[in-house]
mmCIF file of C-alpha atoms and ligand atoms in Angstrom:
data_model
loop_
_atom_site.group_PDB
_atom_site.id
_atom_site.type_symbol
_atom_site.label_atom_id
_atom_site.label_comp_id
_atom_site.label_asym_id
_atom_site.label_seq_id
_atom_site.Cartn_x
_atom_site.Cartn_y
_atom_site.Cartn_z
ATOM 1 C CA MET A 1 -0.922 -8.261 9.800
ATOM 2 C CA GLN A 2 -2.831 -11.386 8.757
ATOM 3 C CA LYS A 3 -2.286 -12.257 4.544
ATOM 4 C CA ASP A 4 -6.370 -11.845 3.782
ATOM 5 C CA GLU A 5 -6.551 -8.482 5.362
ATOM 6 C CA LEU A 6 -3.089 -7.856 3.241
ATOM 7 C CA ALA A 7 -5.029 -9.083 0.130
ATOM 8 C CA PHE A 8 -8.117 -7.961 1.539
ATOM 9 C CA LEU A 9 -6.908 -4.097 1.617
ATOM 10 C CA GLU A 10 -4.397 -4.049 -2.300
ATOM 11 C CA ASP A 11 -8.025 -5.066 -3.395
ATOM 12 C CA MET A 12 -9.717 -2.143 -2.108
ATOM 13 C CA PHE A 13 -6.961 0.275 -2.399
ATOM 14 C CA ALA A 14 -5.609 -1.070 -6.437
ATOM 15 C CA ALA A 15 -6.748 2.228 -7.682
ATOM 16 C CA THR A 16 -4.773 4.545 -5.068
ATOM 17 C CA GLU A 17 -0.448 4.619 -4.954
ATOM 18 C CA LEU A 18 1.109 5.441 -1.286
ATOM 19 C CA LEU A 19 2.932 8.127 -3.006
ATOM 20 C CA GLU A 20 5.442 11.510 -1.017
ATOM 21 C CA CYS A 21 2.809 14.509 -1.449
ATOM 22 C CA ALA A 22 4.771 18.066 -1.134
ATOM 23 C CA THR A 23 1.780 20.085 0.378
ATOM 24 C CA CYS A 24 0.769 17.524 3.001
ATOM 25 C CA GLY A 25 4.641 16.798 3.883
ATOM 26 C CA GLU A 26 4.470 13.442 3.841
ATOM 27 C CA ALA A 27 3.387 9.326 2.271
ATOM 28 C CA THR A 28 -0.460 10.215 1.461
ATOM 29 C CA LEU A 29 -3.113 8.215 -0.091
ATOM 30 C CA HIS A 30 -2.788 8.784 -4.152
ATOM 31 C CA ALA A 31 -6.631 7.848 -6.667
ATOM 32 C CA HIS A 32 -5.366 7.939 -10.059
ATOM 33 C CA GLU A 33 -7.192 10.921 -11.285
ATOM 34 C CA GLU A 34 -5.972 10.706 -15.087
ATOM 35 C CA VAL A 35 -3.541 8.984 -17.217
ATOM 36 C CA LEU A 36 -1.139 11.628 -18.695
ATOM 37 C CA GLU A 37 1.517 9.657 -21.673
ATOM 38 C CA VAL A 38 1.391 5.829 -22.021
ATOM 39 C CA TYR A 39 5.172 4.701 -22.645
ATOM 40 C CA THR A 40 6.953 1.414 -23.099
ATOM 41 C CA VAL A 41 8.350 0.723 -19.892
ATOM 42 C CA GLY A 42 5.610 2.739 -18.456
ATOM 43 C CA THR A 43 2.581 4.718 -17.163
ATOM 44 C CA LYS A 44 2.648 8.731 -16.160
ATOM 45 C CA LEU A 45 -0.460 9.239 -14.144
ATOM 46 C CA ARG A 46 -2.111 11.953 -12.758
ATOM 47 C CA MET A 47 -2.572 10.776 -9.013
ATOM 48 C CA GLN A 48 -4.695 12.743 -6.955
ATOM 49 C CA CYS A 49 -3.896 13.469 -2.501
ATOM 50 C CA THR A 50 -6.961 12.029 -0.861
ATOM 51 C CA CYS A 51 -6.495 13.925 2.210
ATOM 52 C CA CYS A 52 -5.980 17.422 -0.210
ATOM 53 C CA GLN A 53 -7.313 16.986 -3.623
ATOM 54 C CA THR A 54 -3.747 18.158 -4.390
ATOM 55 C CA SER A 55 -2.726 16.688 -8.600
ATOM 56 C CA ARG A 56 0.749 15.508 -8.952
ATOM 57 C CA SER A 57 2.135 13.125 -11.742
ATOM 58 C CA TRP A 58 3.718 9.924 -11.450
ATOM 59 C CA ILE A 59 4.901 7.661 -13.344
ATOM 60 C CA ASP A 60 4.138 3.324 -12.825
ATOM 61 C CA TRP A 61 6.854 1.771 -14.009
ATOM 62 C CA THR A 62 5.014 -1.083 -14.447
ATOM 63 C CA PRO A 63 5.157 -1.742 -18.473
ATOM 64 C CA PRO A 64 2.091 -1.636 -20.552
ATOM 65 C CA GLN A 65 2.679 -4.368 -22.675
ATOM 66 C CA THR A 66 3.276 -6.699 -19.782
ATOM 67 C CA LYS A 67 -0.824 -6.454 -19.524
ATOM 68 C CA ALA A 68 -1.282 -6.581 -22.799
ATOM 69 C CA ASN A 69 0.938 -9.619 -23.273
ATOM 70 C CA LEU A 70 -1.873 -11.330 -21.028
ATOM 71 C CA HIS A 71 -5.175 -12.453 -23.785
HETATM 72 ZN ZN1 ZN B 110 -1.728 15.578 -0.182
#
């Protein structure tokens, strides 16, 4: 796949993550639904499977302060 196509797909799915879905039994795209908790080392989110609409919690290990330091 071309780099441009990859960048395009990354933009398109910026708000989604490929996660294991217990209901689907495979890795599916999950959309950010709600922020449950913010830690110093990451963010706990509720993610919804785009295939079966099942919600699950997921921790994004990108430290929140990394974004805050960008200003
Ligand atoms: Zn699912």
